[in-house]
mmCIF file with all atom_site columns, C-alpha atoms in Angstrom:
data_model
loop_
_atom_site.group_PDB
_atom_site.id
_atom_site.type_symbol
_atom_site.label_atom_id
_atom_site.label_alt_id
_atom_site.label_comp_id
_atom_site.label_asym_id
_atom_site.label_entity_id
_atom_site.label_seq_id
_atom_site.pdbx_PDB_ins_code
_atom_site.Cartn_x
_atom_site.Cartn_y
_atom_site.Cartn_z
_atom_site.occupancy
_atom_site.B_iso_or_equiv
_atom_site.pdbx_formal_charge
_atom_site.auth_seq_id
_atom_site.auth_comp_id
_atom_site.auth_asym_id
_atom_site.auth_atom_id
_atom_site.pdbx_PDB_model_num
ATOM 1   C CA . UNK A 1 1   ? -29.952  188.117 -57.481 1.00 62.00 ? 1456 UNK A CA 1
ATOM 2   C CA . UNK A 1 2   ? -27.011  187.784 -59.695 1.00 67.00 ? 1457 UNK A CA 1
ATOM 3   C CA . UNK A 1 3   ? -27.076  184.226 -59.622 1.00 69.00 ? 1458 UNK A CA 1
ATOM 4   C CA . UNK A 1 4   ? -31.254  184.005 -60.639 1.00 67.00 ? 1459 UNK A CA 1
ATOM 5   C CA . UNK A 1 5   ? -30.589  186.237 -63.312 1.00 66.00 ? 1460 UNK A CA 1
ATOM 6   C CA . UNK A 1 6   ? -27.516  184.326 -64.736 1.00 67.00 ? 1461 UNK A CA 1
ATOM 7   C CA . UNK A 1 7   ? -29.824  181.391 -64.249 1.00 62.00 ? 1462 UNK A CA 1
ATOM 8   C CA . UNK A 1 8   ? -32.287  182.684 -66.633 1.00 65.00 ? 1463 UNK A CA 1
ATOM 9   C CA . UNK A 1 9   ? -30.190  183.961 -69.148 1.00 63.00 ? 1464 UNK A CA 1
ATOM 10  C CA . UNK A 1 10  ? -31.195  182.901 -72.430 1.00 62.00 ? 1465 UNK A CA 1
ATOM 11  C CA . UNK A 1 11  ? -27.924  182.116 -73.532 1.00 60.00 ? 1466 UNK A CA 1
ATOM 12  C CA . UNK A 1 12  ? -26.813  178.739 -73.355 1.00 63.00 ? 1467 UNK A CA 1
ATOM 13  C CA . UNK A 1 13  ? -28.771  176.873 -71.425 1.00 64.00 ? 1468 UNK A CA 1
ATOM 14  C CA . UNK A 1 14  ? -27.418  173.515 -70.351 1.00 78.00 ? 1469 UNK A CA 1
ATOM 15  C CA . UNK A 1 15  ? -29.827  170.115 -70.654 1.00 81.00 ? 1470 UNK A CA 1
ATOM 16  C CA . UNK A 1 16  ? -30.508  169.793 -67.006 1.00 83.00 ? 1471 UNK A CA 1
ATOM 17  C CA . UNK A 1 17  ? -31.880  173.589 -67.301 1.00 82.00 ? 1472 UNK A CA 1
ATOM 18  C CA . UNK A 1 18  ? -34.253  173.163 -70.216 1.00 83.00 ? 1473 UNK A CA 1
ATOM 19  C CA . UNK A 1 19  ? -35.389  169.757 -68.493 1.00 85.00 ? 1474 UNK A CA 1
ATOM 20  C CA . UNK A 1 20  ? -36.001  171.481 -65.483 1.00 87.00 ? 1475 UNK A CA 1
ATOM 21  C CA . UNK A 1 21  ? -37.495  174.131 -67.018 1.00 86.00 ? 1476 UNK A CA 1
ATOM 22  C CA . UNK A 1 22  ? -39.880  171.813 -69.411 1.00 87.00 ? 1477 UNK A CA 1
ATOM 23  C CA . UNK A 1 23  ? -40.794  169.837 -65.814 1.00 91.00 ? 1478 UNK A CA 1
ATOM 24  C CA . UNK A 1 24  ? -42.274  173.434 -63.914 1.00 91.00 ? 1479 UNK A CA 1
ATOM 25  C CA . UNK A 1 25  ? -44.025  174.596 -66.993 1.00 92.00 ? 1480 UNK A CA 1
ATOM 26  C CA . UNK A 1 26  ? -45.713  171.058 -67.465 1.00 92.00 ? 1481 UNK A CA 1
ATOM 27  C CA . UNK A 1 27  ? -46.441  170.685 -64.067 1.00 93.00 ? 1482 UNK A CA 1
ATOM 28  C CA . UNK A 1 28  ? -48.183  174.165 -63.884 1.00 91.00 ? 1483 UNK A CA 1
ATOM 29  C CA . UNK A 1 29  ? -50.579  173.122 -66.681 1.00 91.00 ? 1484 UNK A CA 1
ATOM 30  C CA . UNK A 1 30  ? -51.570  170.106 -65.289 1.00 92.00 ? 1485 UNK A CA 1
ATOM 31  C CA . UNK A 1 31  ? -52.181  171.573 -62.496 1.00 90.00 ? 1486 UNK A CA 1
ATOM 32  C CA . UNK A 1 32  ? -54.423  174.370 -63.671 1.00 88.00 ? 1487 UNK A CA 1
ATOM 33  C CA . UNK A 1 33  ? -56.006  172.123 -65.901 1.00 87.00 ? 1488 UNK A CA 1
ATOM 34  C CA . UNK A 1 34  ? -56.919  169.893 -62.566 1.00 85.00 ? 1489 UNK A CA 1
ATOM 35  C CA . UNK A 1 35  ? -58.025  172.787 -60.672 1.00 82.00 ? 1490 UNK A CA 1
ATOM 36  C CA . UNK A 1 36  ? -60.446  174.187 -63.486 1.00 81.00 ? 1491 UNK A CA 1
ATOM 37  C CA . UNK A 1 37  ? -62.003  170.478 -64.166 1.00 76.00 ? 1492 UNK A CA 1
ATOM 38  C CA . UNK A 1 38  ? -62.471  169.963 -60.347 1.00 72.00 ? 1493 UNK A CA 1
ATOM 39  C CA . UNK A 1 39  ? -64.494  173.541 -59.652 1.00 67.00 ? 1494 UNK A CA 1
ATOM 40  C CA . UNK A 1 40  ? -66.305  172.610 -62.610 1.00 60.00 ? 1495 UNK A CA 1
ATOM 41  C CA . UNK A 1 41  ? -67.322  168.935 -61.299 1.00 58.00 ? 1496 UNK A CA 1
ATOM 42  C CA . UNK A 1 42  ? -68.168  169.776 -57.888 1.00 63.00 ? 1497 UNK A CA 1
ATOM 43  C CA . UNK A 1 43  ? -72.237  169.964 -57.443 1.00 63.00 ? 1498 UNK A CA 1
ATOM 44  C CA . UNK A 1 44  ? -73.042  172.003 -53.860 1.00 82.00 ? 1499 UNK A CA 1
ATOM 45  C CA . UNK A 1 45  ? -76.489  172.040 -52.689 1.00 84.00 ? 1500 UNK A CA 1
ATOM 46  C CA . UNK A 1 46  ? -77.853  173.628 -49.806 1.00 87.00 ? 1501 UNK A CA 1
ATOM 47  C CA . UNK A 1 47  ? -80.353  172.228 -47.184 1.00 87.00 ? 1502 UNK A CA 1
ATOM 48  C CA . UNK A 1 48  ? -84.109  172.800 -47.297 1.00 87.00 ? 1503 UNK A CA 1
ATOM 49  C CA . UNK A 1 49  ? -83.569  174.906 -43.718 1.00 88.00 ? 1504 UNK A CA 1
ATOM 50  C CA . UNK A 1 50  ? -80.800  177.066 -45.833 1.00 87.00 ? 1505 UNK A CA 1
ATOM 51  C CA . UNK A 1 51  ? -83.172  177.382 -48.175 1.00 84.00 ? 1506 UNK A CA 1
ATOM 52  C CA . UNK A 1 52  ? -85.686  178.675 -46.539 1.00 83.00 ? 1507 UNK A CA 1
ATOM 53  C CA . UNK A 1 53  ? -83.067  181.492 -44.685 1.00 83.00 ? 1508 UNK A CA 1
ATOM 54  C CA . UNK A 1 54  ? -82.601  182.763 -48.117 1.00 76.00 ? 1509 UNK A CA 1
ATOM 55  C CA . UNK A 1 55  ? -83.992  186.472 -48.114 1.00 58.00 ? 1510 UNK A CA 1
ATOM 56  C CA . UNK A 1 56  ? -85.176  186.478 -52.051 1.00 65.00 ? 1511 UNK A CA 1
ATOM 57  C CA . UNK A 1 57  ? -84.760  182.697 -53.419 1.00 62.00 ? 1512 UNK A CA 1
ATOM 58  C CA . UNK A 1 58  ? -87.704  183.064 -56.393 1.00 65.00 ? 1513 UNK A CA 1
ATOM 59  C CA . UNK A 1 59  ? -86.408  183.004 -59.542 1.00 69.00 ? 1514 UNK A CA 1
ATOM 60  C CA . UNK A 1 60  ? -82.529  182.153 -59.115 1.00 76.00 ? 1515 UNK A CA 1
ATOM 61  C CA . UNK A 1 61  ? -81.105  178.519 -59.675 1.00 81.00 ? 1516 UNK A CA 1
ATOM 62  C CA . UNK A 1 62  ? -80.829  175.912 -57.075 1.00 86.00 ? 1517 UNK A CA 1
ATOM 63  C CA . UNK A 1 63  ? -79.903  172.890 -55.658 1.00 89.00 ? 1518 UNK A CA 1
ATOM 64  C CA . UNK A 1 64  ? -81.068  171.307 -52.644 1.00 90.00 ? 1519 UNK A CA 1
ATOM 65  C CA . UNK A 1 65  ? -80.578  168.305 -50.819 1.00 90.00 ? 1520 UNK A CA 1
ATOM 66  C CA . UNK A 1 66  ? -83.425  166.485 -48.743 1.00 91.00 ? 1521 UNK A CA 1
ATOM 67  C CA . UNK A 1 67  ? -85.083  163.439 -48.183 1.00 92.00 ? 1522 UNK A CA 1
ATOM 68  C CA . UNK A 1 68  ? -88.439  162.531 -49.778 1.00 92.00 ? 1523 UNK A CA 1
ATOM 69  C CA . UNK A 1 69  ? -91.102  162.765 -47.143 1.00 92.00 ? 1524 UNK A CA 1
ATOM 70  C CA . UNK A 1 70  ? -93.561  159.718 -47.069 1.00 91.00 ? 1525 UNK A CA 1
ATOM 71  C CA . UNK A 1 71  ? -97.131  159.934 -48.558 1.00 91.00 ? 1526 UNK A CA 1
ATOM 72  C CA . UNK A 1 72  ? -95.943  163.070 -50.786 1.00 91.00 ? 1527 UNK A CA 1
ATOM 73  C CA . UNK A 1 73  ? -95.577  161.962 -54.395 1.00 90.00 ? 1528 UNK A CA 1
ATOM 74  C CA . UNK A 1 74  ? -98.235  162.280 -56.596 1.00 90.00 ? 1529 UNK A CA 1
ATOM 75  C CA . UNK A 1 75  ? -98.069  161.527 -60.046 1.00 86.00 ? 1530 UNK A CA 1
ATOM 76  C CA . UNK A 1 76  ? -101.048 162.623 -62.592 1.00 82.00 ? 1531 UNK A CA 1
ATOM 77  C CA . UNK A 1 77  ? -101.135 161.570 -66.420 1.00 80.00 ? 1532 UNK A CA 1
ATOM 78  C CA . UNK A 1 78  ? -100.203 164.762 -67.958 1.00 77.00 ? 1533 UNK A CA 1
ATOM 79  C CA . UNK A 1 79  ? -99.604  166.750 -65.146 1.00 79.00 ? 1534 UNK A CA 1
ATOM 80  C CA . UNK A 1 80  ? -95.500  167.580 -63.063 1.00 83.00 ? 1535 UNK A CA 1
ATOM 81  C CA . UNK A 1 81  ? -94.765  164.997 -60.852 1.00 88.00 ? 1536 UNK A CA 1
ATOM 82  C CA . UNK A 1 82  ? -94.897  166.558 -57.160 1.00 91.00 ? 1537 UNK A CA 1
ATOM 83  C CA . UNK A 1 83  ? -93.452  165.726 -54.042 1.00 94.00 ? 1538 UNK A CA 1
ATOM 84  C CA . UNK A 1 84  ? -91.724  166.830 -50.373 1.00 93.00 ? 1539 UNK A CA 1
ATOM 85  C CA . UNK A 1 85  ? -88.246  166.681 -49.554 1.00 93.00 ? 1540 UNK A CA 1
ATOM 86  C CA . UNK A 1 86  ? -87.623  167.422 -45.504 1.00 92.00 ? 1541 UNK A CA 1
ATOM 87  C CA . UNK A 1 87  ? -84.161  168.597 -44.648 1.00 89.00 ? 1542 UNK A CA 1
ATOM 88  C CA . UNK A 1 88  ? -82.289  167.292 -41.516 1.00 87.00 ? 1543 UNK A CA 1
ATOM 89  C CA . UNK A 1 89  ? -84.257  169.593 -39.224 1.00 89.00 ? 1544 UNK A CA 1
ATOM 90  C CA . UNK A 1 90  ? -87.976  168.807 -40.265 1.00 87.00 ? 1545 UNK A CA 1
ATOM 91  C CA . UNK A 1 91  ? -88.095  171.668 -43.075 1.00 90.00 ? 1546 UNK A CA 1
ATOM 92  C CA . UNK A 1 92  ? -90.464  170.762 -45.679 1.00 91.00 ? 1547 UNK A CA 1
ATOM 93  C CA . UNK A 1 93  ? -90.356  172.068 -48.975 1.00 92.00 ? 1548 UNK A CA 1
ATOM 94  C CA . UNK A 1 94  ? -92.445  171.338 -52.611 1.00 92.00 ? 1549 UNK A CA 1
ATOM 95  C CA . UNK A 1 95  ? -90.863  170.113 -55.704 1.00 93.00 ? 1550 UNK A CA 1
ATOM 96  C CA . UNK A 1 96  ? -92.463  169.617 -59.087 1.00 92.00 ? 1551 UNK A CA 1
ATOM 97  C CA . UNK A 1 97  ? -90.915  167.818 -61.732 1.00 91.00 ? 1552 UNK A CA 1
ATOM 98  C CA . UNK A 1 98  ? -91.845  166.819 -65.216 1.00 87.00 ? 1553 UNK A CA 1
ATOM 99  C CA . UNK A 1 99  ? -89.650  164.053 -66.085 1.00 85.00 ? 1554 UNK A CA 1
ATOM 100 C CA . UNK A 1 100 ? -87.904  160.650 -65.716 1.00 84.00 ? 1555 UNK A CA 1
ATOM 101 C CA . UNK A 1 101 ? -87.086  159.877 -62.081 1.00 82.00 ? 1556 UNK A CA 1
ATOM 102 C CA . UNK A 1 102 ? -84.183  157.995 -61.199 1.00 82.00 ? 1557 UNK A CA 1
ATOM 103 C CA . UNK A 1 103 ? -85.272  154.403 -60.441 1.00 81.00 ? 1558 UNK A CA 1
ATOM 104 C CA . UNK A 1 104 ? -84.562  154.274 -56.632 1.00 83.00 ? 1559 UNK A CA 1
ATOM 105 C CA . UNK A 1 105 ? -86.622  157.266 -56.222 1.00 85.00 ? 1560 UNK A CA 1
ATOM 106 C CA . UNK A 1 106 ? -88.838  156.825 -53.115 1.00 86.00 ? 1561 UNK A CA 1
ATOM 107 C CA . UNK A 1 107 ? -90.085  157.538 -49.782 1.00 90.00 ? 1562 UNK A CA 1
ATOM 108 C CA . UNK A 1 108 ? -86.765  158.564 -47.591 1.00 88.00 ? 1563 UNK A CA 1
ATOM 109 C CA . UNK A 1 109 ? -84.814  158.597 -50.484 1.00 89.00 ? 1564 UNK A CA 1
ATOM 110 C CA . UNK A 1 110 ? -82.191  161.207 -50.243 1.00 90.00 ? 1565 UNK A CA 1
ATOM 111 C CA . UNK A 1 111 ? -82.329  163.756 -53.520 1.00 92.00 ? 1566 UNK A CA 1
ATOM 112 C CA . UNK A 1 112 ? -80.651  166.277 -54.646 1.00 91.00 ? 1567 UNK A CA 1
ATOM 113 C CA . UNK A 1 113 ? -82.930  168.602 -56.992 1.00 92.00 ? 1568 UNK A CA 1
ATOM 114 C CA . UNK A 1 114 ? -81.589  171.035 -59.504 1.00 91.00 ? 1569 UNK A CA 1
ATOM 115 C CA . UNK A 1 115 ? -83.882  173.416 -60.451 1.00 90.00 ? 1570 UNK A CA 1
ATOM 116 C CA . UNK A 1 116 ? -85.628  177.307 -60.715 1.00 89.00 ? 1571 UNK A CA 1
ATOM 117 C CA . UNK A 1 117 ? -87.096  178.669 -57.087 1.00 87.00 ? 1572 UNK A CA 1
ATOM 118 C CA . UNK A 1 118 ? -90.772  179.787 -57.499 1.00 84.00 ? 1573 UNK A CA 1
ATOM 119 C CA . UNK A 1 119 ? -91.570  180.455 -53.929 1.00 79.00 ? 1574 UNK A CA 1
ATOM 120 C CA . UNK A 1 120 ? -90.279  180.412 -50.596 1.00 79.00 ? 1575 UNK A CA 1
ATOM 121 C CA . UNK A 1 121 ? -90.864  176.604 -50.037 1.00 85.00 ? 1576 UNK A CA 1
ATOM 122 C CA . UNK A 1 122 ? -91.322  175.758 -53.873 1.00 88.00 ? 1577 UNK A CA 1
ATOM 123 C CA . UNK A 1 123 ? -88.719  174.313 -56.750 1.00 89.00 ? 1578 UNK A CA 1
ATOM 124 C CA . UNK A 1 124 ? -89.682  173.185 -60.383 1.00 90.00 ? 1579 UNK A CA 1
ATOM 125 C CA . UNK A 1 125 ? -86.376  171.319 -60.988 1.00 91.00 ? 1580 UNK A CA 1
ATOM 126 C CA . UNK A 1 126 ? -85.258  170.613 -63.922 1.00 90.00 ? 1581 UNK A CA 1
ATOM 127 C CA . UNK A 1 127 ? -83.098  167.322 -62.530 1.00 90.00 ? 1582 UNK A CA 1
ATOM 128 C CA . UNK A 1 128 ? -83.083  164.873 -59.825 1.00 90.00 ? 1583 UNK A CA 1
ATOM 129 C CA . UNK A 1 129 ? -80.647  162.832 -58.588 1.00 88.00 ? 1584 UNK A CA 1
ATOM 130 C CA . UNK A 1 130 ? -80.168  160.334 -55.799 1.00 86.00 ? 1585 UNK A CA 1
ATOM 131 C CA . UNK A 1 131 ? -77.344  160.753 -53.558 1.00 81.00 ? 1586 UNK A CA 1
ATOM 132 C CA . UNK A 1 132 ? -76.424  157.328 -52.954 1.00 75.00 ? 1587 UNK A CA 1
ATOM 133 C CA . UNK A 1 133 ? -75.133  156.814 -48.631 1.00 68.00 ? 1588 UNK A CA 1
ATOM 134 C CA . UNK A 1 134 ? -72.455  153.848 -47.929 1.00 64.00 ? 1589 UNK A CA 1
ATOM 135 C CA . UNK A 1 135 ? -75.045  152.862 -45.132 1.00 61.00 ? 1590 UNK A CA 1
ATOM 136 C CA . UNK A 1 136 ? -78.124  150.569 -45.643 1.00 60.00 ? 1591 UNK A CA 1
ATOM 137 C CA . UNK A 1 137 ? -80.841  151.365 -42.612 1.00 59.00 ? 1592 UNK A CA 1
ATOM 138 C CA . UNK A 1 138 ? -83.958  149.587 -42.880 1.00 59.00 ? 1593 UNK A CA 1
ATOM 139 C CA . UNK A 1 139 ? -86.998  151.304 -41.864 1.00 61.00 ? 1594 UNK A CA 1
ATOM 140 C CA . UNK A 1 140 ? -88.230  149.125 -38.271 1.00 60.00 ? 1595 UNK A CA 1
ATOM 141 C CA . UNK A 1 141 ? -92.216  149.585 -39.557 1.00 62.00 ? 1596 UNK A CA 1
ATOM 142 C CA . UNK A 1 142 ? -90.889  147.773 -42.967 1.00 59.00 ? 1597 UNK A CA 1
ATOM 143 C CA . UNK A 1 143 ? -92.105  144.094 -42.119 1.00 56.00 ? 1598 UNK A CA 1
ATOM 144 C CA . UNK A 1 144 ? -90.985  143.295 -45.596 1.00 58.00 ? 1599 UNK A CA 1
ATOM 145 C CA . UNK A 1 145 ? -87.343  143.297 -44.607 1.00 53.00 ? 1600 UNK A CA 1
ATOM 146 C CA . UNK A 1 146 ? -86.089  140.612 -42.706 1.00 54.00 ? 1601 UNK A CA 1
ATOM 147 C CA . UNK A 1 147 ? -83.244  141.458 -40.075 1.00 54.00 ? 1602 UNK A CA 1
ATOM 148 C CA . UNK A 1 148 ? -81.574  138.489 -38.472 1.00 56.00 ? 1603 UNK A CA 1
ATOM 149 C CA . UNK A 1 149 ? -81.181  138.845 -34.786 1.00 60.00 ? 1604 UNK A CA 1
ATOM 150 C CA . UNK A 1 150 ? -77.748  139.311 -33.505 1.00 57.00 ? 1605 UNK A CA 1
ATOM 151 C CA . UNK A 1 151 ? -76.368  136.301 -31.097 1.00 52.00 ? 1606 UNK A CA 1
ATOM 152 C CA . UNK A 1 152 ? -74.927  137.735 -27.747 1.00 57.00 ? 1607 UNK A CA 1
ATOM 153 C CA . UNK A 1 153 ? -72.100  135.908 -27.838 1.00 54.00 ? 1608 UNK A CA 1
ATOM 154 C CA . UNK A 1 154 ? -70.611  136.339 -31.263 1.00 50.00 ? 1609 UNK A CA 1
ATOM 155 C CA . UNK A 1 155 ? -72.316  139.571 -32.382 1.00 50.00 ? 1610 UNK A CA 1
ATOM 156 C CA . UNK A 1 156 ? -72.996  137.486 -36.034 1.00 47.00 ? 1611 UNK A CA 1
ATOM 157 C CA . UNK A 1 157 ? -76.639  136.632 -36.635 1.00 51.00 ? 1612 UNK A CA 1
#
């Protein structure tokens, strides 16, 4: 103990100390600085199923993550755009929006929707985005979208 406290005696401190001691503090304020910028960044959303297990969701903030269901957007002059997201389980739930959608936006198009709860199934967001997936899956009733057979062989089309 003798030893710490001679350490941090004020007195003379050699270079190496103050260096050291310059280094920690530094460090720690990056550090926090990182930490406070990266809980501020992340964006969590829950599911349309978690959703849905929510005892009282009207009226809080949300965000929740689905895919748009098929046949469900409707767009009137004037009027909220509406549409369906469906969660990974088959859970449906209503969104209205009254805004500029992304420009990939579209049937199976996974979204994330920010926005105010106004019923159990029901969010008037206030943003959408598109969560972008590192895999491209074509739908097999698109005949639009040409898919090259694979060769046995070689496994290259």
């Amino acid at each position: 103990m003798r030893r710490l406290m001679d350490w941090l005696r004020p007195r003379r401190l050699s270079r190496r100390r103050r260096l050291v001691a310059v280094f920690l503090v530094a460090t720690l304020a990056i550090a926090s600085l990182a930490a406070i910028a990266a809980s501020s960044s992340l964006s969590y959303y829950v599911t349309p199923e978690e959703f849905a297990q929510e005892l009282d969701p009207e009226g809080g903030r949300w965000r929740v993550g689905g895919r748009v269901v098929p046949g469900t957007i409707v767009e009137s002059a004037g009027q909220p755009m509406a549409f369906e997201i469906e969660g990974e389980k088959g859970e449906r739930m209503a969104i209205s929006y009254d805004g500029v959608v992304p420009g990939l936006f579209g049937p199976r198009t996974f979204v994330v929707v920010e926005g105010v709860a106004e019923g159990p199934a029901h969010l008037t967001a206030s943003s959408v985005v598109i969560k972008h997936e590192n895999e491209f899956v074509t739908d097999p009733s698109d005949t639009d979208v040409f898919v090259p057979e694979r060769s046995p062989s070689t496994g290259s089309p």
